[in-house]
PDB file of C-alpha atoms and ligand atoms in Angstrom:
ATOM      1  CA  MET A1105      22.195 103.655  47.825  1.00 50.00           C
ATOM      2  CA  ARG A1106      23.331 100.193  47.762  1.00 54.00           C
ATOM      3  CA  THR A1107      26.594  99.713  49.729  1.00 55.00           C
ATOM      4  CA  THR A1108      29.590  98.559  47.677  1.00 55.00           C
ATOM      5  CA  ARG A1109      29.236  95.078  49.888  1.00 55.00           C
ATOM      6  CA  GLN A1110      25.504  94.674  48.900  1.00 53.00           C
ATOM      7  CA  ARG A1111      26.604  95.271  45.476  1.00 51.00           C
ATOM      8  CA  GLU A1112      29.438  92.814  45.556  1.00 50.00           C
ATOM      9  CA  GLU A1113      26.597  90.223  46.960  1.00 50.00           C
ATOM     10  CA  GLU A1114      24.688  90.925  43.806  1.00 47.00           C
ATOM     11  CA  THR A1115      27.253  90.218  41.375  1.00 48.00           C
ATOM     12  CA  GLN A1116      28.061  87.217  43.088  1.00 67.00           C
ATOM     13  CA  ALA A1117      24.596  85.984  43.611  1.00 91.00           C
ATOM     14  CA  GLY A1118      23.602  82.940  41.074  1.00 97.00           C
ATOM     15  CA  TRP A1119      21.244  83.295  38.164  1.00 98.00           C
ATOM     16  CA  ASP A1120      18.118  81.544  37.409  1.00 98.00           C
ATOM     17  CA  LEU A1121      18.247  80.561  33.461  1.00 98.00           C
ATOM     18  CA  HIS A1122      15.012  79.122  32.890  1.00 98.00           C
ATOM     19  CA  CYS A1123      11.616  81.150  33.658  1.00 98.00           C
ATOM     20  CA  HIS A1124       8.189  81.193  31.587  1.00 97.00           C
ATOM     21  CA  THR A1125       5.714  83.858  31.914  1.00 97.00           C
ATOM     22  CA  VAL A1126       2.548  84.671  30.382  1.00 93.00           C
ATOM     23  CA  TYR A1127       4.058  84.728  27.273  1.00 92.00           C
ATOM     24  CA  SER A1128       4.086  80.909  27.211  1.00 87.00           C
ATOM     25  CA  ASP A1129       2.587  78.863  30.045  1.00 87.00           C
ATOM     26  CA  GLY A1130       3.554  80.699  32.881  1.00 93.00           C
ATOM     27  CA  THR A1131       1.094  82.802  35.264  1.00 92.00           C
ATOM     28  CA  LEU A1132       3.162  85.918  35.794  1.00 96.00           C
ATOM     29  CA  ASN A1133       4.174  88.620  33.427  1.00 97.00           C
ATOM     30  CA  PRO A1134       7.942  89.613  33.001  1.00 98.00           C
ATOM     31  CA  GLU A1135       7.455  92.487  35.563  1.00 98.00           C
ATOM     32  CA  GLY A1136       6.311  89.890  38.522  1.00 98.00           C
ATOM     33  CA  LEU A1137       9.207  87.624  37.253  1.00 98.00           C
ATOM     34  CA  VAL A1138      11.781  90.619  37.609  1.00 98.00           C
ATOM     35  CA  ARG A1139      10.045  91.545  41.294  1.00 98.00           C
ATOM     36  CA  GLU A1140      10.297  88.144  42.356  1.00 97.00           C
ATOM     37  CA  ALA A1141      13.835  87.551  41.409  1.00 98.00           C
ATOM     38  CA  GLN A1142      14.643  90.652  43.198  1.00 97.00           C
ATOM     39  CA  GLU A1143      12.813  89.705  46.064  1.00 96.00           C
ATOM     40  CA  LYS A1144      14.954  86.530  46.202  1.00 96.00           C
ATOM     41  CA  GLY A1145      18.165  88.114  46.103  1.00 96.00           C
ATOM     42  CA  LEU A1146      19.240  86.466  42.813  1.00 98.00           C
ATOM     43  CA  GLY A1147      21.820  87.680  40.444  1.00 97.00           C
ATOM     44  CA  GLY A1148      19.677  87.947  37.740  1.00 98.00           C
ATOM     45  CA  VAL A1149      17.024  85.885  35.418  1.00 98.00           C
ATOM     46  CA  ALA A1150      16.411  84.846  32.021  1.00 98.00           C
ATOM     47  CA  ILE A1151      13.297  84.739  30.194  1.00 98.00           C
ATOM     48  CA  THR A1152      12.912  81.848  28.438  1.00 98.00           C
ATOM     49  CA  ASP A1153       9.384  81.289  26.911  1.00 95.00           C
ATOM     50  CA  HIS A1154       8.562  78.451  24.578  1.00 91.00           C
ATOM     51  CA  ASP A1155       9.383  78.766  21.119  1.00 89.00           C
ATOM     52  CA  THR A1156       8.930  82.897  21.235  1.00 89.00           C
ATOM     53  CA  THR A1157      10.283  86.075  21.797  1.00 93.00           C
ATOM     54  CA  ALA A1158       7.042  87.820  22.511  1.00 92.00           C
ATOM     55  CA  GLY A1159       7.943  88.686  26.000  1.00 96.00           C
ATOM     56  CA  TRP A1160      11.235  90.370  25.336  1.00 97.00           C
ATOM     57  CA  ALA A1161      10.122  93.916  25.083  1.00 97.00           C
ATOM     58  CA  ASP A1162       8.122  93.815  28.358  1.00 98.00           C
ATOM     59  CA  ALA A1163      11.093  91.753  29.809  1.00 98.00           C
ATOM     60  CA  GLY A1164      13.383  94.807  28.782  1.00 98.00           C
ATOM     61  CA  TYR A1165      10.916  97.245  30.409  1.00 98.00           C
ATOM     62  CA  ALA A1166      10.553  95.520  33.552  1.00 98.00           C
ATOM     63  CA  ALA A1167      14.601  94.863  33.723  1.00 98.00           C
ATOM     64  CA  ARG A1168      15.120  98.764  33.238  1.00 98.00           C
ATOM     65  CA  GLU A1169      12.259 100.117  35.442  1.00 97.00           C
ATOM     66  CA  ASN A1170      13.939  97.766  38.028  1.00 97.00           C
ATOM     67  CA  HIS A1171      17.428  98.289  37.497  1.00 97.00           C
ATOM     68  CA  PHE A1172      17.670  94.242  37.499  1.00 98.00           C
ATOM     69  CA  PRO A1173      19.663  92.104  34.834  1.00 98.00           C
ATOM     70  CA  VAL A1174      17.598  90.077  32.256  1.00 98.00           C
ATOM     71  CA  MET A1175      19.244  88.016  29.923  1.00 98.00           C
ATOM     72  CA  ARG A1176      16.526  87.316  26.888  1.00 98.00           C
ATOM     73  CA  GLY A1177      15.881  83.676  25.619  1.00 98.00           C
ATOM     74  CA  SER A1178      13.724  81.233  24.790  1.00 97.00           C
ATOM     75  CA  GLU A1179      13.042  77.434  25.382  1.00 97.00           C
ATOM     76  CA  ILE A1180      12.873  75.859  22.268  1.00 95.00           C
ATOM     77  CA  THR A1181      11.264  72.173  21.629  1.00 92.00           C
ATOM     78  CA  ALA A1182      13.202  69.598  19.435  1.00 95.00           C
ATOM     79  CA  ASP A1183      13.041  66.063  18.437  1.00 94.00           C
ATOM     80  CA  HIS A1184      16.012  63.354  18.323  1.00 96.00           C
ATOM     81  CA  HIS A1185      14.971  60.185  16.952  1.00 94.00           C
ATOM     82  CA  GLY A1186      11.548  60.364  18.964  1.00 90.00           C
ATOM     83  CA  ILE A1187      13.105  61.822  22.355  1.00 93.00           C
ATOM     84  CA  SER A1188      11.752  65.303  22.722  1.00 92.00           C
ATOM     85  CA  VAL A1189      14.689  67.449  23.605  1.00 97.00           C
ATOM     86  CA  HIS A1190      13.951  71.135  24.992  1.00 97.00           C
ATOM     87  CA  MET A1191      16.543  73.889  24.131  1.00 98.00           C
ATOM     88  CA  LEU A1192      17.249  76.806  25.776  1.00 98.00           C
ATOM     89  CA  ALA A1193      18.831  79.657  23.511  1.00 98.00           C
ATOM     90  CA  TYR A1194      19.916  82.519  24.986  1.00 98.00           C
ATOM     91  CA  LEU A1195      20.912  86.438  23.515  1.00 98.00           C
ATOM     92  CA  TYR A1196      20.527  85.778  20.015  1.00 98.00           C
ATOM     93  CA  ILE A1197      19.516  88.409  17.121  1.00 97.00           C
ATOM     94  CA  PRO A1198      15.433  87.925  17.416  1.00 95.00           C
ATOM     95  CA  ASP A1199      14.581  88.859  13.794  1.00 93.00           C
ATOM     96  CA  ASN A1200      17.099  86.165  12.199  1.00 95.00           C
ATOM     97  CA  PRO A1201      14.726  84.940   9.353  1.00 93.00           C
ATOM     98  CA  ALA A1202      15.509  81.378   9.982  1.00 90.00           C
ATOM     99  CA  LEU A1203      14.960  80.884  13.641  1.00 91.00           C
ATOM    100  CA  GLN A1204      11.894  83.031  13.151  1.00 90.00           C
ATOM    101  CA  ALA A1205      10.542  80.539  10.422  1.00 90.00           C
ATOM    102  CA  LEU A1206      11.229  77.744  12.998  1.00 91.00           C
ATOM    103  CA  PHE A1207       9.449  79.436  15.797  1.00 87.00           C
ATOM    104  CA  ALA A1208       6.283  80.054  13.340  1.00 87.00           C
ATOM    105  CA  ALA A1209       6.315  76.413  11.934  1.00 88.00           C
ATOM    106  CA  THR A1210       6.676  74.851  15.616  1.00 86.00           C
ATOM    107  CA  ARG A1211       3.693  77.560  16.898  1.00 82.00           C
ATOM    108  CA  ALA A1212       1.340  76.749  13.631  1.00 87.00           C
ATOM    109  CA  ARG A1213       1.938  72.701  14.358  1.00 89.00           C
ATOM    110  CA  ARG A1214       1.283  73.041  18.026  1.00 86.00           C
ATOM    111  CA  ILE A1215      -1.926  75.074  17.469  1.00 88.00           C
ATOM    112  CA  GLU A1216      -3.297  72.530  15.058  1.00 91.00           C
ATOM    113  CA  ARG A1217      -2.081  69.764  17.601  1.00 93.00           C
ATOM    114  CA  THR A1218      -3.903  71.438  20.504  1.00 93.00           C
ATOM    115  CA  LYS A1219      -7.251  71.916  18.403  1.00 95.00           C
ATOM    116  CA  CYS A1220      -7.095  68.154  17.808  1.00 96.00           C
ATOM    117  CA  MET A1221      -6.795  67.304  21.206  1.00 97.00           C
ATOM    118  CA  VAL A1222      -9.279  69.863  22.472  1.00 97.00           C
ATOM    119  CA  ASP A1223     -11.906  68.058  19.349  1.00 97.00           C
ATOM    120  CA  ARG A1224     -11.244  64.588  21.562  1.00 97.00           C
ATOM    121  CA  LEU A1225     -11.574  65.894  24.719  1.00 97.00           C
ATOM    122  CA  ALA A1226     -14.859  68.036  24.013  1.00 97.00           C
ATOM    123  CA  LYS A1227     -16.395  64.463  23.751  1.00 97.00           C
ATOM    124  CA  ASP A1228     -16.163  63.559  27.155  1.00 97.00           C
ATOM    125  CA  PHE A1229     -15.374  67.115  29.217  1.00 97.00           C
ATOM    126  CA  PRO A1230     -17.293  70.689  29.370  1.00 97.00           C
ATOM    127  CA  ILE A1231     -14.644  72.178  27.177  1.00 96.00           C
ATOM    128  CA  THR A1232     -14.190  74.298  23.987  1.00 96.00           C
ATOM    129  CA  TRP A1233     -11.237  75.718  22.112  1.00 95.00           C
ATOM    130  CA  ASP A1234     -12.728  79.142  22.925  1.00 94.00           C
ATOM    131  CA  ASP A1235     -12.294  78.144  26.626  1.00 95.00           C
ATOM    132  CA  VAL A1236      -8.859  77.094  25.960  1.00 94.00           C
ATOM    133  CA  VAL A1237      -7.783  79.875  24.315  1.00 92.00           C
ATOM    134  CA  ALA A1238      -9.255  82.118  27.056  1.00 92.00           C
ATOM    135  CA  GLN A1239      -6.636  80.481  29.310  1.00 91.00           C
ATOM    136  CA  ALA A1240      -3.769  82.063  27.335  1.00 85.00           C
ATOM    137  CA  LYS A1241      -2.970  85.476  29.259  1.00 75.00           C
ATOM    138  CA  GLU A1242      -1.537  87.416  26.210  1.00 70.00           C
ATOM    139  CA  GLY A1243      -3.782  85.912  23.964  1.00 64.00           C
ATOM    140  CA  GLY A1244      -2.317  85.943  20.427  1.00 64.00           C
ATOM    141  CA  ASP A1245       1.315  86.656  21.612  1.00 64.00           C
ATOM    142  CA  THR A1246       1.058  83.390  23.803  1.00 69.00           C
ATOM    143  CA  THR A1247       2.235  80.022  22.563  1.00 72.00           C
ATOM    144  CA  ILE A1248      -1.016  77.776  22.998  1.00 83.00           C
ATOM    145  CA  GLY A1249      -0.155  74.230  24.329  1.00 87.00           C
ATOM    146  CA  ARG A1250      -1.021  71.360  26.557  1.00 92.00           C
ATOM    147  CA  PRO A1251      -0.840  73.604  29.472  1.00 91.00           C
ATOM    148  CA  HIS A1252      -3.554  75.765  28.532  1.00 93.00           C
ATOM    149  CA  ILE A1253      -6.044  72.976  27.829  1.00 96.00           C
ATOM    150  CA  ALA A1254      -4.988  71.569  31.423  1.00 96.00           C
ATOM    151  CA  ASP A1255      -6.275  75.222  33.020  1.00 95.00           C
ATOM    152  CA  ALA A1256      -9.164  75.065  31.000  1.00 96.00           C
ATOM    153  CA  LEU A1257     -10.088  71.662  32.282  1.00 97.00           C
ATOM    154  CA  VAL A1258      -9.393  73.082  35.531  1.00 96.00           C
ATOM    155  CA  ALA A1259     -11.419  75.877  35.414  1.00 96.00           C
ATOM    156  CA  ALA A1260     -14.312  73.631  34.037  1.00 97.00           C
ATOM    157  CA  GLY A1261     -13.864  72.086  37.456  1.00 97.00           C
ATOM    158  CA  VAL A1262     -12.973  68.632  35.826  1.00 97.00           C
ATOM    159  CA  TYR A1263      -9.374  68.595  38.117  1.00 97.00           C
ATOM    160  CA  PRO A1264      -8.063  70.714  40.811  1.00 97.00           C
ATOM    161  CA  ASP A1265      -4.745  71.648  39.206  1.00 94.00           C
ATOM    162  CA  ARG A1266      -2.630  71.837  36.246  1.00 93.00           C
ATOM    163  CA  SER A1267      -0.589  68.780  37.331  1.00 93.00           C
ATOM    164  CA  ALA A1268      -3.943  66.601  38.183  1.00 96.00           C
ATOM    165  CA  ALA A1269      -4.793  67.437  34.592  1.00 97.00           C
ATOM    166  CA  PHE A1270      -1.270  66.455  33.152  1.00 95.00           C
ATOM    167  CA  ALA A1271      -1.559  63.034  35.214  1.00 95.00           C
ATOM    168  CA  ALA A1272      -4.603  62.216  33.327  1.00 96.00           C
ATOM    169  CA  ALA A1273      -6.239  63.271  30.032  1.00 96.00           C
ATOM    170  CA  VAL A1274      -3.445  65.924  29.187  1.00 96.00           C
ATOM    171  CA  GLY A1275      -0.680  63.840  29.567  1.00 94.00           C
ATOM    172  CA  GLY A1276       1.306  61.809  27.196  1.00 90.00           C
ATOM    173  CA  ARG A1277      -0.449  58.469  27.892  1.00 90.00           C
ATOM    174  CA  SER A1278      -3.948  59.469  27.426  1.00 95.00           C
ATOM    175  CA  LYS A1279      -6.205  58.136  24.798  1.00 96.00           C
ATOM    176  CA  TYR A1280      -6.798  62.192  23.926  1.00 97.00           C
ATOM    177  CA  PHE A1281      -2.928  62.795  23.701  1.00 95.00           C
ATOM    178  CA  ILE A1282      -1.601  63.512  20.302  1.00 94.00           C
ATOM    179  CA  PRO A1283       2.266  63.910  19.567  1.00 86.00           C
ATOM    180  CA  VAL A1284       3.651  67.180  17.729  1.00 85.00           C
ATOM    181  CA  SER A1285       6.451  67.048  15.339  1.00 85.00           C
ATOM    182  CA  SER A1286       9.528  69.207  16.395  1.00 91.00           C
ATOM    183  CA  PRO A1287      12.430  70.426  14.701  1.00 94.00           C
ATOM    184  CA  SER A1288      15.774  68.463  14.856  1.00 95.00           C
ATOM    185  CA  VAL A1289      18.284  69.320  17.536  1.00 98.00           C
ATOM    186  CA  GLU A1290      20.920  69.843  15.064  1.00 97.00           C
ATOM    187  CA  SER A1291      18.737  72.213  13.094  1.00 95.00           C
ATOM    188  CA  VAL A1292      17.974  74.309  16.316  1.00 97.00           C
ATOM    189  CA  ILE A1293      21.845  74.423  17.139  1.00 98.00           C
ATOM    190  CA  THR A1294      22.229  75.423  13.480  1.00 96.00           C
ATOM    191  CA  ALA A1295      19.569  78.078  13.569  1.00 96.00           C
ATOM    192  CA  VAL A1296      20.532  79.642  16.947  1.00 98.00           C
ATOM    193  CA  LYS A1297      24.397  79.943  16.196  1.00 97.00           C
ATOM    194  CA  GLU A1298      23.330  81.559  12.667  1.00 96.00           C
ATOM    195  CA  ALA A1299      21.508  84.075  14.935  1.00 97.00           C
ATOM    196  CA  GLY A1300      24.356  84.657  17.118  1.00 98.00           C
ATOM    197  CA  GLY A1301      22.849  82.812  20.226  1.00 98.00           C
ATOM    198  CA  VAL A1302      24.056  80.461  22.819  1.00 98.00           C
ATOM    199  CA  ILE A1303      22.654  77.271  22.934  1.00 98.00           C
ATOM    200  CA  PHE A1304      21.937  74.875  25.973  1.00 98.00           C
ATOM    201  CA  ILE A1305      19.787  71.485  26.415  1.00 98.00           C
ATOM    202  CA  ALA A1306      17.299  71.792  29.018  1.00 98.00           C
ATOM    203  CA  HIS A1307      16.724  69.162  31.754  1.00 98.00           C
ATOM    204  CA  PRO A1308      18.688  66.660  29.756  1.00 97.00           C
ATOM    205  CA  GLY A1309      18.339  63.890  32.822  1.00 96.00           C
ATOM    206  CA  ALA A1310      14.735  64.017  32.898  1.00 95.00           C
ATOM    207  CA  THR A1311      13.350  60.627  32.886  1.00 88.00           C
ATOM    208  CA  SER A1312      10.029  61.626  33.825  1.00 85.00           C
ATOM    209  CA  ARG A1313       9.880  63.096  30.460  1.00 84.00           C
ATOM    210  CA  ASN A1314      10.945  60.497  28.014  1.00 83.00           C
ATOM    211  CA  ARG A1315      11.456  56.764  28.205  1.00 83.00           C
ATOM    212  CA  PHE A1316      15.108  56.978  26.625  1.00 92.00           C
ATOM    213  CA  LEU A1317      17.433  59.648  27.583  1.00 96.00           C
ATOM    214  CA  LEU A1318      20.110  61.130  25.008  1.00 98.00           C
ATOM    215  CA  SER A1319      23.218  59.054  25.021  1.00 97.00           C
ATOM    216  CA  ASP A1320      26.859  60.256  25.903  1.00 98.00           C
ATOM    217  CA  ASP A1321      27.550  60.105  21.921  1.00 98.00           C
ATOM    218  CA  ASP A1322      24.542  62.218  21.239  1.00 98.00           C
ATOM    219  CA  PHE A1323      26.095  64.860  23.711  1.00 98.00           C
ATOM    220  CA  HIS A1324      29.540  64.524  21.763  1.00 98.00           C
ATOM    221  CA  ALA A1325      27.914  64.818  18.406  1.00 98.00           C
ATOM    222  CA  PHE A1326      25.564  67.920  19.512  1.00 98.00           C
ATOM    223  CA  ALA A1327      28.833  69.646  21.091  1.00 98.00           C
ATOM    224  CA  ASP A1328      30.933  68.981  17.901  1.00 98.00           C
ATOM    225  CA  ARG A1329      27.898  70.822  16.260  1.00 98.00           C
ATOM    226  CA  GLY A1330      28.280  73.888  18.563  1.00 98.00           C
ATOM    227  CA  LEU A1331      25.938  73.334  21.534  1.00 98.00           C
ATOM    228  CA  ASP A1332      27.299  75.501  24.216  1.00 98.00           C
ATOM    229  CA  GLY A1333      25.831  73.874  27.383  1.00 98.00           C
ATOM    230  CA  LEU A1334      23.649  71.425  29.484  1.00 98.00           C
ATOM    231  CA  GLU A1335      21.443  72.555  32.085  1.00 98.00           C
ATOM    232  CA  VAL A1336      22.929  70.403  34.587  1.00 98.00           C
ATOM    233  CA  ARG A1337      20.942  71.545  37.845  1.00 98.00           C
ATOM    234  CA  HIS A1338      16.869  71.116  37.475  1.00 98.00           C
ATOM    235  CA  ARG A1339      14.570  69.399  39.558  1.00 97.00           C
ATOM    236  CA  ASP A1340      13.774  66.488  36.926  1.00 97.00           C
ATOM    237  CA  ASN A1341      17.377  65.687  36.990  1.00 97.00           C
ATOM    238  CA  SER A1342      17.788  62.935  39.412  1.00 96.00           C
ATOM    239  CA  ALA A1343      21.060  63.537  41.472  1.00 97.00           C
ATOM    240  CA  GLU A1344      22.860  60.393  39.609  1.00 97.00           C
ATOM    241  CA  GLN A1345      21.813  62.397  36.278  1.00 97.00           C
ATOM    242  CA  GLN A1346      23.294  65.286  37.505  1.00 98.00           C
ATOM    243  CA  GLU A1347      26.588  63.737  38.221  1.00 98.00           C
ATOM    244  CA  ARG A1348      26.444  62.129  34.709  1.00 98.00           C
ATOM    245  CA  LEU A1349      25.727  65.396  32.965  1.00 98.00           C
ATOM    246  CA  ALA A1350      28.175  66.971  34.924  1.00 98.00           C
ATOM    247  CA  GLY A1351      30.975  64.628  33.904  1.00 98.00           C
ATOM    248  CA  ILE A1352      29.885  64.712  30.132  1.00 98.00           C
ATOM    249  CA  ALA A1353      29.876  68.410  30.219  1.00 98.00           C
ATOM    250  CA  ASP A1354      33.656  68.127  31.644  1.00 98.00           C
ATOM    251  CA  ARG A1355      34.469  65.560  28.929  1.00 98.00           C
ATOM    252  CA  PHE A1356      32.818  67.699  25.794  1.00 98.00           C
ATOM    253  CA  SER A1357      33.800  71.439  27.249  1.00 98.00           C
ATOM    254  CA  LEU A1358      30.286  72.042  27.587  1.00 98.00           C
ATOM    255  CA  LEU A1359      29.124  74.851  30.256  1.00 98.00           C
ATOM    256  CA  LYS A1360      27.199  73.683  33.192  1.00 98.00           C
ATOM    257  CA  SER A1361      23.823  75.791  34.126  1.00 98.00           C
ATOM    258  CA  GLY A1362      21.084  75.310  36.776  1.00 98.00           C
ATOM    259  CA  GLY A1363      17.670  76.751  36.229  1.00 98.00           C
ATOM    260  CA  SER A1364      14.006  76.434  38.155  1.00 98.00           C
ATOM    261  CA  ASP A1365      11.954  76.018  35.284  1.00 98.00           C
ATOM    262  CA  TRP A1366       9.808  78.551  37.048  1.00 98.00           C
ATOM    263  CA  HIS A1367       6.004  78.719  35.860  1.00 96.00           C
ATOM    264  CA  GLY A1368       4.678  81.176  38.466  1.00 94.00           C
ATOM    265  CA  ALA A1369       1.556  79.489  40.135  1.00 90.00           C
ATOM    266  CA  GLY A1370       1.570  76.989  37.139  1.00 83.00           C
ATOM    267  CA  LYS A1371       3.831  74.588  38.622  1.00 89.00           C
ATOM    268  CA  PRO A1372       5.413  74.258  42.154  1.00 93.00           C
ATOM    269  CA  ASN A1373       9.124  74.997  41.104  1.00 96.00           C
ATOM    270  CA  VAL A1374      10.269  77.820  43.315  1.00 97.00           C
ATOM    271  CA  LEU A1375      12.115  80.879  41.470  1.00 97.00           C
ATOM    272  CA  GLY A1376      15.873  80.197  41.909  1.00 97.00           C
ATOM    273  CA  GLU A1377      15.577  76.705  43.373  1.00 97.00           C
ATOM    274  CA  ASN A1378      18.769  75.881  40.786  1.00 97.00           C
ATOM    275  CA  ARG A1379      21.223  78.853  40.205  1.00 97.00           C
ATOM    276  CA  THR A1380      23.607  79.255  37.479  1.00 98.00           C
ATOM    277  CA  ASP A1381      27.133  80.299  38.470  1.00 97.00           C
ATOM    278  CA  PRO A1382      27.712  84.164  37.516  1.00 97.00           C
ATOM    279  CA  SER A1383      31.220  83.089  35.904  1.00 97.00           C
ATOM    280  CA  VAL A1384      29.136  81.223  33.516  1.00 98.00           C
ATOM    281  CA  VAL A1385      26.358  84.225  32.862  1.00 98.00           C
ATOM    282  CA  ALA A1386      29.480  85.862  32.211  1.00 98.00           C
ATOM    283  CA  GLU A1387      30.811  83.365  29.646  1.00 98.00           C
ATOM    284  CA  ILE A1388      27.122  83.123  27.937  1.00 98.00           C
ATOM    285  CA  VAL A1389      27.213  87.019  28.017  1.00 98.00           C
ATOM    286  CA  SER A1390      30.569  86.568  25.957  1.00 98.00           C
ATOM    287  CA  ARG A1391      29.480  84.245  23.472  1.00 98.00           C
ATOM    288  CA  GLY A1392      25.940  85.991  22.739  1.00 98.00           C
ATOM    289  CA  THR A1393      25.201  88.499  20.382  1.00 98.00           C
ATOM    290  CA  ILE A1394      22.695  91.077  22.264  1.00 97.00           C
ATOM    291  CA  ASP A1395      23.615  92.386  25.596  1.00 96.00           C
ATOM    292  CA  LEU A1396      21.686  91.889  28.981  1.00 98.00           C
ATOM    293  CA  VAL A1397      18.950  94.314  29.927  1.00 97.00           C
ATOM    294  CA  GLY A1398      18.662  96.380  32.991  1.00 94.00           C
TER     295      GLY A1398
HETATM  296 ZN1  LIG B 956      11.484  72.269  29.223  1.00 68.85          ZN
HETATM  297 ZN1  LIG B 957      10.974  75.042  30.809  1.00 68.85          ZN
END
């Protein structure tokens, strides 16, 4: 039996709204995510695998089995005039046709691009397409991408870990790199809103990911379009950027979230290292269409 006090603490605890599992490039399944979140005393977690809802059923099962709340979502890759923009979509109707078409197109382009990169890499390194596919823990349900190339290179003994591979052959500045086209930010906002979801921009101040960041005017335009919030607290947003983003969020009435971008053992990010206030979680739930599970 949980005491009233414990229950109160649980409802007060922050949520981690940015987590990846084996359904994209994380190393643990949704069950592992739920168990680790529970051990850490988080209020709840969101599952946000890349451009897919493939992990939702597993996540719902784990949430109910462990009596731990899970918010179902996805991280969607978008583009704004050459700036790569990651977006976090929550609590939308999963079988919405517009959104499913967007996911399918993105996955097809990414697989094509990943195959081309592997062709280039295979000339210089001992890896094949089969080696890369073998790194995808959930087979056909996983969004195959650069992290799986990195893992294949690690398995072949070329690099000690995924980060080292990204710093070299797999990275955006490598001669093996091939860019992949993504839907526009506006089209993602429109599709997620049509599907009844809530949409944030992930790590908007990550200078390590883009040469240029979105401008204040960009955020203003996205807010007018229906954007709900910004992931202000994320390890890739510098302190200076976090201050800037918090100011922008206040100015344009956007919600402020925090997330770890947890990938299990795939990245050093620690589950719960950045959290979202329960009051913001409640607001997301009130705006979304589907319920929390667990
Ligand atoms: Zn991201
Ligand atoms: Zn992420």
